[in-house]
XYZ file of C-alpha atoms in Angstrom:
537
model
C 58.373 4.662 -21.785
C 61.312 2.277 -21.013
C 59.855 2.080 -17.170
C 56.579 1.991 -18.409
C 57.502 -1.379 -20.473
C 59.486 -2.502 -18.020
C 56.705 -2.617 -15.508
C 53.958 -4.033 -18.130
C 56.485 -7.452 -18.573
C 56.956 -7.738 -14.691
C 53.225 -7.394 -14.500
C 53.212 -9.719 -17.219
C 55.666 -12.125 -15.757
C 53.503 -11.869 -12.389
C 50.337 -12.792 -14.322
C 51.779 -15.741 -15.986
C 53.403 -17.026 -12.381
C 50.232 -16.882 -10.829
C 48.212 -18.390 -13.489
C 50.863 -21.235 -13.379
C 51.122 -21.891 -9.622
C 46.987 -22.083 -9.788
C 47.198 -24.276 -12.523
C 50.128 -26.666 -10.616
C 47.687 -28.008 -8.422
C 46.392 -31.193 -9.323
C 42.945 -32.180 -10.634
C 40.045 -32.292 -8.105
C 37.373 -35.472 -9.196
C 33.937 -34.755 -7.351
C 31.177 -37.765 -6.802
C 28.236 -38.778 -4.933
C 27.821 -42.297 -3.884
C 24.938 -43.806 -2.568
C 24.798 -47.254 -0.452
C 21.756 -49.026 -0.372
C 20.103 -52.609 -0.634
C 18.735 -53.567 -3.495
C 18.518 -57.396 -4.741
C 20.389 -59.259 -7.520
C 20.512 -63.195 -8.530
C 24.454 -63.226 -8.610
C 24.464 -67.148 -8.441
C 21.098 -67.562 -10.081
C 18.518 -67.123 -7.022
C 17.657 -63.358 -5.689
C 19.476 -62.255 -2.658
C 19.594 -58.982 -1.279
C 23.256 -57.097 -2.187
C 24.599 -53.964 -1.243
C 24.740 -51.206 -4.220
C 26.329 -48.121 -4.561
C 24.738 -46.150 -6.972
C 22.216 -48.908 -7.777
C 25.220 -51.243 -9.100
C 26.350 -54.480 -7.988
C 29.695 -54.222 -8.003
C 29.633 -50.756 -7.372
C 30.410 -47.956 -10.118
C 34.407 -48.332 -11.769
C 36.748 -45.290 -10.066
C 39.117 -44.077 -12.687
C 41.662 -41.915 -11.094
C 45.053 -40.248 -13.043
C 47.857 -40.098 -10.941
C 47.896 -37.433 -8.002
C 44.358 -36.849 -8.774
C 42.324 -35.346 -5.691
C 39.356 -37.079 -4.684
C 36.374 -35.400 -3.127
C 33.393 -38.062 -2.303
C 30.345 -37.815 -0.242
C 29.259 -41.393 0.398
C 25.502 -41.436 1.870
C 24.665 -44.337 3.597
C 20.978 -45.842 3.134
C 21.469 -49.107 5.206
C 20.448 -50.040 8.291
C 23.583 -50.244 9.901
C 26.313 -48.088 10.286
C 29.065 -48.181 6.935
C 32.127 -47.517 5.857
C 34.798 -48.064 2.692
C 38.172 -48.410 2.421
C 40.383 -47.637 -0.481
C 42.367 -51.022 -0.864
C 45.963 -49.894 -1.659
C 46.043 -46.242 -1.739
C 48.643 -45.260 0.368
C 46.288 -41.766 1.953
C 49.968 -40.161 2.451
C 49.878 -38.213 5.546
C 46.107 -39.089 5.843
C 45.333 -41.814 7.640
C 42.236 -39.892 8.826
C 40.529 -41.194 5.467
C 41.272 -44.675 5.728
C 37.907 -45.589 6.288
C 38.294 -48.734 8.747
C 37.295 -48.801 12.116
C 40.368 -47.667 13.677
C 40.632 -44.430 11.962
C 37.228 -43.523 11.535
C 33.701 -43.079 13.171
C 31.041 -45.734 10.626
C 28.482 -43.580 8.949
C 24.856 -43.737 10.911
C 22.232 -44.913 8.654
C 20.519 -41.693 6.778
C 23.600 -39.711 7.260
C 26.829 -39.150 5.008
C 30.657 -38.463 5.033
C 32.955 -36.892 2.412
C 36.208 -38.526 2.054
C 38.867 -36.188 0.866
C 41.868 -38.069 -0.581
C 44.443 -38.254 -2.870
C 46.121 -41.245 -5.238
C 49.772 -39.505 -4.502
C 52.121 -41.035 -6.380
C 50.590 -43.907 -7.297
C 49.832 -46.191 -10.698
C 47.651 -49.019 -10.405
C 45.043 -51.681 -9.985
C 43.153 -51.414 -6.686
C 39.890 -52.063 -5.303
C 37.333 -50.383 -2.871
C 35.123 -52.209 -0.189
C 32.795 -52.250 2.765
C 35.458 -52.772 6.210
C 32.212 -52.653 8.396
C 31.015 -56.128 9.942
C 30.663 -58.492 7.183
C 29.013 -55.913 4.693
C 31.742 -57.240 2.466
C 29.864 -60.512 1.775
C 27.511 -58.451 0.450
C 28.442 -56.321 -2.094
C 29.414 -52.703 -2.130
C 33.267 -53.408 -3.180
C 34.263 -52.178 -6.956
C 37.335 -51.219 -9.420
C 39.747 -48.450 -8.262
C 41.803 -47.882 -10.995
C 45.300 -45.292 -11.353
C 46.820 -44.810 -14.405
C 49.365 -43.007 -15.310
C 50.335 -39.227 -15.850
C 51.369 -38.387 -19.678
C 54.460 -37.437 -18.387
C 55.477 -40.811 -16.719
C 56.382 -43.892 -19.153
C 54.704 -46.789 -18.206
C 57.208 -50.250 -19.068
C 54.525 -51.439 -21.752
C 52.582 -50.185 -25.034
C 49.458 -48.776 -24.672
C 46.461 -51.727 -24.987
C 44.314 -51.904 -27.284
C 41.615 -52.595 -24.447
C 41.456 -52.367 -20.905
C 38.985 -55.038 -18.803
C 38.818 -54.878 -15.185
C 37.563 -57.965 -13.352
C 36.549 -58.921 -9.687
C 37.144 -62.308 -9.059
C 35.744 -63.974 -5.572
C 33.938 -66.596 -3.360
C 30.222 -66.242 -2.583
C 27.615 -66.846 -0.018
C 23.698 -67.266 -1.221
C 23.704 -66.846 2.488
C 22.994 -62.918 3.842
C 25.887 -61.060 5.361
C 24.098 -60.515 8.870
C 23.041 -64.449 8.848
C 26.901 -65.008 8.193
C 27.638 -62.627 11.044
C 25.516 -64.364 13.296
C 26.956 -67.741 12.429
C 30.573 -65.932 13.500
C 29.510 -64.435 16.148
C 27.549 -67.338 17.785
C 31.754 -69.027 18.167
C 31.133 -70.901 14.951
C 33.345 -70.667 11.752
C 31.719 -69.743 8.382
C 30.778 -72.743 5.509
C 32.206 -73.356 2.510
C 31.246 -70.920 -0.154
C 28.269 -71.541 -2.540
C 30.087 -70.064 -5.492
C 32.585 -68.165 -7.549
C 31.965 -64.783 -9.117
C 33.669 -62.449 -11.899
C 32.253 -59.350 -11.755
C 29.356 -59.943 -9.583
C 27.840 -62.595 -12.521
C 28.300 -66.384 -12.754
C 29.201 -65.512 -16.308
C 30.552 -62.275 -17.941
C 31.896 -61.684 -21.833
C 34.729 -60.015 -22.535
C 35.098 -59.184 -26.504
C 38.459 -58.089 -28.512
C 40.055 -58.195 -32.168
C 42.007 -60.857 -33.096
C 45.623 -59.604 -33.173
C 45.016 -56.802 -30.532
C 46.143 -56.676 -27.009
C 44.354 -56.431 -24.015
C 44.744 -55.479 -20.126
C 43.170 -57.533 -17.935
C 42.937 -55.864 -13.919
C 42.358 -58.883 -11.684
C 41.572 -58.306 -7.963
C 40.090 -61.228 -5.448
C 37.389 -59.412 -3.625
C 36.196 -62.396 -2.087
C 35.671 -63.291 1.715
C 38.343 -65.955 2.057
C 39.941 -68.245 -0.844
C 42.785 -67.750 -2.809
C 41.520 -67.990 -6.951
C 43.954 -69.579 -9.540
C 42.822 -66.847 -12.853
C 43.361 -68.452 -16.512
C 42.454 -67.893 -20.184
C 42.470 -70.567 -22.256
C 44.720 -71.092 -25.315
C 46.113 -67.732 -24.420
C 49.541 -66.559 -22.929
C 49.363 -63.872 -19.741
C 52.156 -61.413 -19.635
C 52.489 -60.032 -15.919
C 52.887 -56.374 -16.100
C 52.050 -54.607 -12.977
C 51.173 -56.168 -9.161
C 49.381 -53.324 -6.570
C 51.019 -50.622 -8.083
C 54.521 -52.359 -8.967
C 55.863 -53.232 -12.561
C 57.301 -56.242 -12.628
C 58.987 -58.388 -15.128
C 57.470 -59.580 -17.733
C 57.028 -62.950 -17.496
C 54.372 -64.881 -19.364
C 51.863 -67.167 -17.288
C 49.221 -69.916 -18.224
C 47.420 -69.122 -14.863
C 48.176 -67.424 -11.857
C 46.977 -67.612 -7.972
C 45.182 -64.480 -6.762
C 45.149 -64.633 -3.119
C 42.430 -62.528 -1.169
C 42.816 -58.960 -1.277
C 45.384 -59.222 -4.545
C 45.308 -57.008 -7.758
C 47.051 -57.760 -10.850
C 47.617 -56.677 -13.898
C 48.028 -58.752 -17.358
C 48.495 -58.228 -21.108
C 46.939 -61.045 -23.062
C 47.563 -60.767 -26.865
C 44.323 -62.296 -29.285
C 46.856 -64.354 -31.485
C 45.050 -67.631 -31.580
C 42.132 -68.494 -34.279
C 39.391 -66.593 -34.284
C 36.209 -68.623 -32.198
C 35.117 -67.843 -28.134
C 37.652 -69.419 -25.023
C 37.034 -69.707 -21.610
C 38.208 -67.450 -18.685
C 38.088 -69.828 -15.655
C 38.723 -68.710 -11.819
C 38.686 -71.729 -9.686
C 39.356 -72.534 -5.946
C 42.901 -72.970 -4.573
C 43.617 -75.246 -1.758
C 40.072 -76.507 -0.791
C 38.849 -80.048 -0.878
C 35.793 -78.916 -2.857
C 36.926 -77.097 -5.955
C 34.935 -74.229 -7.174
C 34.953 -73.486 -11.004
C 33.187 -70.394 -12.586
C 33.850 -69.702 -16.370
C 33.010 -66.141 -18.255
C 34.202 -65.773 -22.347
C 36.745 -64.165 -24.395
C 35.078 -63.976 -27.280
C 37.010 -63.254 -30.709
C 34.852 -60.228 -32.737
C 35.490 -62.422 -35.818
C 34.398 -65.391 -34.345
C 31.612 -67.543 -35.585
C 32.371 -70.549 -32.783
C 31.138 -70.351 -29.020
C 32.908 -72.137 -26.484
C 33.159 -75.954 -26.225
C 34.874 -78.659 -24.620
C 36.698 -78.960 -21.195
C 36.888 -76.437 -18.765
C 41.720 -76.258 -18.757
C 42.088 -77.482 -15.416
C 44.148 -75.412 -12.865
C 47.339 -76.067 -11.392
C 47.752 -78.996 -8.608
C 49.606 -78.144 -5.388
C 50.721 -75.563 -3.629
C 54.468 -76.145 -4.483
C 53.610 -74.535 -7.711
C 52.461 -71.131 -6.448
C 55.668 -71.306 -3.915
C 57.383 -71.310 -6.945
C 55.193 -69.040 -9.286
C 55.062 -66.223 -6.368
C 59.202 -66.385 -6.216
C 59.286 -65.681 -10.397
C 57.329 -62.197 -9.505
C 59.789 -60.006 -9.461
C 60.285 -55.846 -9.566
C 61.091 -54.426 -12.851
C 64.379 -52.134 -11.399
C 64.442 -50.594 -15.219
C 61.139 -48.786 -15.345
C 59.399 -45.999 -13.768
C 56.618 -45.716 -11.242
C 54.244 -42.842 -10.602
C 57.269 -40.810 -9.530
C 60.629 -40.799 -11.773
C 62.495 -42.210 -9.016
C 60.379 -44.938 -6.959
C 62.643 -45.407 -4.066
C 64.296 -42.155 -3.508
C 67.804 -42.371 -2.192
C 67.766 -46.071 -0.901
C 67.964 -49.401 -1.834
C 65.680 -51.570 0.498
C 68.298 -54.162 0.408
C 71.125 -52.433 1.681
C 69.263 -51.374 5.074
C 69.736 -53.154 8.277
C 66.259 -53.193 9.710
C 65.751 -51.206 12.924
C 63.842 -54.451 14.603
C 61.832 -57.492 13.897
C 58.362 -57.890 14.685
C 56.986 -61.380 14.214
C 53.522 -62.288 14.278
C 52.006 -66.470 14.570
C 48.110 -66.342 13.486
C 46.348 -69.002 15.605
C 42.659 -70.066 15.667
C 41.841 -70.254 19.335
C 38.501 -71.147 21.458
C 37.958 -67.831 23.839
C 34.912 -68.626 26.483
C 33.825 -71.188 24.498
C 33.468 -69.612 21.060
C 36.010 -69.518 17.420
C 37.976 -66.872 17.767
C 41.273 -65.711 15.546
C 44.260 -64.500 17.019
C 47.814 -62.705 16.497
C 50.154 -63.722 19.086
C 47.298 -64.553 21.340
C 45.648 -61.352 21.270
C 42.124 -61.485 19.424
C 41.796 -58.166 18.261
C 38.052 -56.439 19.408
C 36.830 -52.832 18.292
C 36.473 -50.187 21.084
C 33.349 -48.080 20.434
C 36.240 -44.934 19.875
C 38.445 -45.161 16.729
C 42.338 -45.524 17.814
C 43.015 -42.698 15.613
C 40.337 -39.877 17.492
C 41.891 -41.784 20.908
C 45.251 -41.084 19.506
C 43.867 -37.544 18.943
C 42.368 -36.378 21.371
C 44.732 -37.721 23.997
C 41.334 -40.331 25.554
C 42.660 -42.465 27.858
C 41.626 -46.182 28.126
C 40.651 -46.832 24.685
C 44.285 -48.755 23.162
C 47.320 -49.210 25.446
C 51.415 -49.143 23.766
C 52.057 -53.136 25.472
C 48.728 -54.735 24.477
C 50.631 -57.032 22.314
C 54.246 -58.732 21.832
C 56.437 -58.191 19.107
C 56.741 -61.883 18.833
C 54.991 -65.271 20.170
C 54.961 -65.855 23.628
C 53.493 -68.642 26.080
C 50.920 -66.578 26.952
C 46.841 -67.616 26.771
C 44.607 -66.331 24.261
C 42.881 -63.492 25.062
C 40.514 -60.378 23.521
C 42.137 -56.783 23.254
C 42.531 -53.895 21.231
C 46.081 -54.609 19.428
C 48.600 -51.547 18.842
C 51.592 -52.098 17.731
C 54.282 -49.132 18.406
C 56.206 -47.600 15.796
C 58.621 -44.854 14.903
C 58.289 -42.519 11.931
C 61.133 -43.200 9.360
C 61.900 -46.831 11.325
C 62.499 -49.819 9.018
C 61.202 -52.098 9.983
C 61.268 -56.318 9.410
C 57.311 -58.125 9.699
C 57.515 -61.960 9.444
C 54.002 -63.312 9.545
C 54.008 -67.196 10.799
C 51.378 -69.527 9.620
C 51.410 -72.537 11.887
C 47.741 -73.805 10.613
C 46.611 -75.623 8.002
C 45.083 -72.695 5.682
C 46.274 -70.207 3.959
C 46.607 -66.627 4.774
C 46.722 -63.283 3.547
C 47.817 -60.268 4.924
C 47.162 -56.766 4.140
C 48.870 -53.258 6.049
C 46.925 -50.226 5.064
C 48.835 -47.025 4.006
C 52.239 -48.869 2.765
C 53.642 -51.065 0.028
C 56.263 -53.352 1.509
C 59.037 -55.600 0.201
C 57.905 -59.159 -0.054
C 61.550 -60.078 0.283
C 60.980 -64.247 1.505
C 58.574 -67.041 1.582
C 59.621 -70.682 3.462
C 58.326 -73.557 4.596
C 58.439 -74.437 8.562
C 59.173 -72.145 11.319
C 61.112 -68.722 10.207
C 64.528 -68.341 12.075
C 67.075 -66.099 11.721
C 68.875 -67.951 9.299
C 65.933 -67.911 7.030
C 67.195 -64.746 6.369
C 70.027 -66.094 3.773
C 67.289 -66.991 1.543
C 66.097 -63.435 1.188
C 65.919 -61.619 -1.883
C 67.678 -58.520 -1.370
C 67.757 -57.376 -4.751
C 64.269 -56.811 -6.863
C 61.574 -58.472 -4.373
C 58.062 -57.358 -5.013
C 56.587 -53.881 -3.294
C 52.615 -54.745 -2.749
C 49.880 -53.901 -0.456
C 48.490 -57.709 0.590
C 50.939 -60.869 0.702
C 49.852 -64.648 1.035
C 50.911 -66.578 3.886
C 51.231 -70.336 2.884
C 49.907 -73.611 5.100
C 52.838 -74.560 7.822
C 54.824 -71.610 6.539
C 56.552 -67.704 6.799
C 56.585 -64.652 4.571
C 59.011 -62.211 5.428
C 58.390 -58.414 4.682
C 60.446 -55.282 5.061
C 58.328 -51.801 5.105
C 59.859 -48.649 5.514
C 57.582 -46.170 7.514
C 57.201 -43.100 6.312
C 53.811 -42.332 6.676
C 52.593 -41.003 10.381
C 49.542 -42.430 11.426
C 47.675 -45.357 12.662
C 47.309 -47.894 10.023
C 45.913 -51.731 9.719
C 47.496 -54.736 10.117
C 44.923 -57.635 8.978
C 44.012 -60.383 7.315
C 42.512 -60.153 4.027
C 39.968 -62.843 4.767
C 36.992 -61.431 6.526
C 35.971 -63.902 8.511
C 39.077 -64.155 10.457
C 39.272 -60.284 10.681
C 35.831 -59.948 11.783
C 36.739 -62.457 14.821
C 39.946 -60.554 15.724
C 42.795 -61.528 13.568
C 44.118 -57.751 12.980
C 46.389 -55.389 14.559
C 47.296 -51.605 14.208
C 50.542 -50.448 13.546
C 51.114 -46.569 15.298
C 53.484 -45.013 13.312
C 54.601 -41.962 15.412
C 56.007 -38.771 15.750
C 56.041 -36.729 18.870
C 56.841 -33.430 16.957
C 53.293 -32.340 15.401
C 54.096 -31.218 12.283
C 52.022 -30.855 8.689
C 55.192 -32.192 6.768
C 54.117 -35.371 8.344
C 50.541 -35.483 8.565
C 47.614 -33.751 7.835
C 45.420 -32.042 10.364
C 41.827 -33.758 11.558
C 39.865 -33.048 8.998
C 36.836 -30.510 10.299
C 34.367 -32.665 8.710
C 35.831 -36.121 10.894
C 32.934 -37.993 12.407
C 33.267 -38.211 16.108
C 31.524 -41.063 18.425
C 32.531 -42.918 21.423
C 34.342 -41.449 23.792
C 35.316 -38.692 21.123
C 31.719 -37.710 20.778
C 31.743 -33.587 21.405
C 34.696 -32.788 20.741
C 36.172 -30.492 18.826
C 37.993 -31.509 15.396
């Protein structure tokens, strides 16, 4: 009998392992997204938009941390599509990037099933169309992380949660836009401002109670000072980052940014605006939506509260943002073994945007290359060993005296280099830049020309980890990225235009040693064209 027992709790013990290993893995979220056309009056006039799932912006993505993603976009447009997840890291998975140097567009009346997960990773983030100038027409949306039970997050839980897309606007289609670019001209002014796809939205709360507002600019290509009035904003979390907690009367979204706020209801109870307005333009653009009090009895009145004046002030507002060294991320310890400020980088790549005339026609340019699409993603060339597609010396590490010219731009990389990125802005507008599959250090801003004694001015200490970082006018941001994630990712600006006409680059982050600790396998269901067409994932 004593074997007999003996053998029933081993059993047991077996039982309970397995059940628990099954169990271990994390949550799989299925969905089925539709693009299509469909038509909307977002500044007052019908236009034609681009839904997913008959919504304009498309449907909210609420993910947990670690959460596994499984969704089969089908694409009802005319032209070939594709998303990308604005932020999420796709560890090891660059194969699910969706942007045109990972992966094949999807042909109209056909489909393709992302598979990817939000690894270690708590949030605001976005999703949006990276083909042509789809962008400009809709199809972006709310991609938001929160957090596992088990992680503290630096803040208590609010009492609401609001997400809002803030951005510019063209009454103008997206492919009469496109042909505007691509006939060598640049793009107007916008015709308007948008939160959440309306000229005016309401957003409704008890007085006393605290809210989270999730601010992203989704626009094509102006930075958007956010405010509410009478109201405090407590910063709480930037692209995945808590930060201090410092409280704000407004704050400058540049394009491609996500932010988090808290904003207490402690002032009388009646309706206040929420403003976004244009940064940086001659013509200022102004579009107001309402916080209304539950108790109140008194709509909103008065003056729009003006914005802030000059850019000095953001210089000085984006240098208070700082990382909160005290609290957890999606992971108990956010920077393994390392401080980012104690590593000598392994080189220093530095890359001057320029707006040059190639043949006759507006192009944009990083260190005169003007970046063009090959009809075979970089990432299938990379593959599949195709020569002729990208080359390793297409572009300098730095600004040369060379002429502007078109090419496919690849930067090369080492897996586990560190690695400093100085972007110089020698024009008159700002910039924003975004690398896909990383957050990196935004560890100095300056005016001028950077030099290597712009480096004493670093902050070594608790600089910012984000996805997209402005460039000012006549000026330098300095970034350190540590690259740990094999595969070939995006370097680009945030604003379309100047992507669309070649301001972009990709960063090959490589391994010679194939291994799955690294990076996933092609996934069997990868969509193959160009020069990859045929093959075998």
């Amino acid at each position: 009998m004593g074997k007999l027992a003996l053998l029933h709790m081993l059993c047991g013990i077996l039982i309970f392992w397995s059940v628990t290993v099954v169990k271990a893995e994390d949550a799989y979220r299925y969905f089925t997204w539709t693009a299509a056309y469909g038509m909307a009056s977002p500044l007052g006039a019908p236009q034609q938009v681009i839904l997913i799932n008959g919504q304009f912006p498309g449907p909210r993505l609420d993910l947990v941390t670690n959460e596994n993603v499984i969704l089969n976009l089908i694409n009802k447009l005319d032209e070939p599509f594709l998303l990308t997840w604005n932020g999420i890291k796709q560890r090891k998975n660059s194969w699910q990037d969706g942007v045109l140097g990972t992966n094949c567009p999807i042909p109209p009346n056909s489909n393709y099933t992302y598979k990817f997960q939000a690894k270690d990773q708590i949030g605001s983030y976005t999703y949006f169309p990276s083909t042509q100038l789809h962008r400009a027409a809709g199809g972006f949306g709310v991609l938001n992380v929160y957090a596992r039970s088990v992680i503290p997050v630096p803040y208590a839980k609010p009492d609401g949660d609001f997400s809002l897309l803030i951005g510019d606007w063209y009454q103008t289609s997206h492919k009469a836009l496109r042909q505007i670019l691509d006939s060598g001209k640049s793009l107007p002014f916008p015709d308007g401002l948008l939160i959440n796809g309306q000229k005016q939205s309401t957003f409704s709360g008890d007085q006393g109670k605290t809210y989270m507002f999730r601010i992203s600019n989704v626009g094509s290509k102006i930075t958007i000072n956010f405010r509410i009035e009478g109201h405090k904003m407590k910063l709480v979390e930037v692209e995945g980052s808590h930060v201090i907690q410092n409280l704000y009367d407004s704050f400058d979204v540049h394009v491609g940014q996500s932010l988090s706020i808290l904003v207490t209801l402690d002032q009388s109870p009646k309706d206040y605006y929420v403003v976004a307005s244009t940064r940086f333009t001659t013509t200022v653009l102004t579009t107001t939506s309402v916080l209304h009090y539950t108790n109140s009895q008194t709509p909103v009145s008065g003056p729009v509260p003006a914005g802030p004046a000059d850019q000095q002030w953001s210089l000085m507002q984006a240098r208070t943002i700082r990382w909160n060294l005290t609290s957890n991320a999606a992971r108990p310890n956010p920077q393994g073994s390392f401080h980012y400020g104690k590593i000598i980088p392994s080189r220093t790549i530095l890359l001057a945007n320029s707006a040059p005339l190639i043949s006759g026609k507006q192009r944009y340019a990083v260190n005169d290359v003007s970046y063009i699409n090959p009809d075979t993603p970089l990432k299938l060339a990379d593959h599949f060993n195709i020569p002729g597609v990208f080359s390793l010396d297409s572009i300098r590490a730095a600004p040369g005296a060379g002429s502007p010219h078109l090419a496919t731009a690849v930067l090369p990389s080492s897996l586990h280099e560190f690695l400093e990125i100085v972007f110089q802005n020698n024009e008159d507008t700002m910039q924003s830049w975004h690398l896909d599959g990383y957050d990196f250090w935004v560890v100095g801003f300056g005016s001028g020309t950077w030099t290597q004694d712009s480096r004493k001015g670093y902050n070594l200490v608790d600089a910012l980890t984000r996805h997209t970082t402005q460039v000012y006018p006549k000026s330098w941001t300095a970034i350190y990225v540590s690259l740990d994630n094999q595969g070939m990712w995006n370097l680009r600006s945030a604003m379309w235009d100047t992507q669309y006409l070649g301001q972009q680059v990709y960063l090959r982050v490589y391994n010679p040693t194939a291994s799955l600790a690294n990076e996933y396998d092609i996934p069997t269901n990868a969509l193959l064209c160009g020069k990859a067409a045929g093959r075998h994932p």
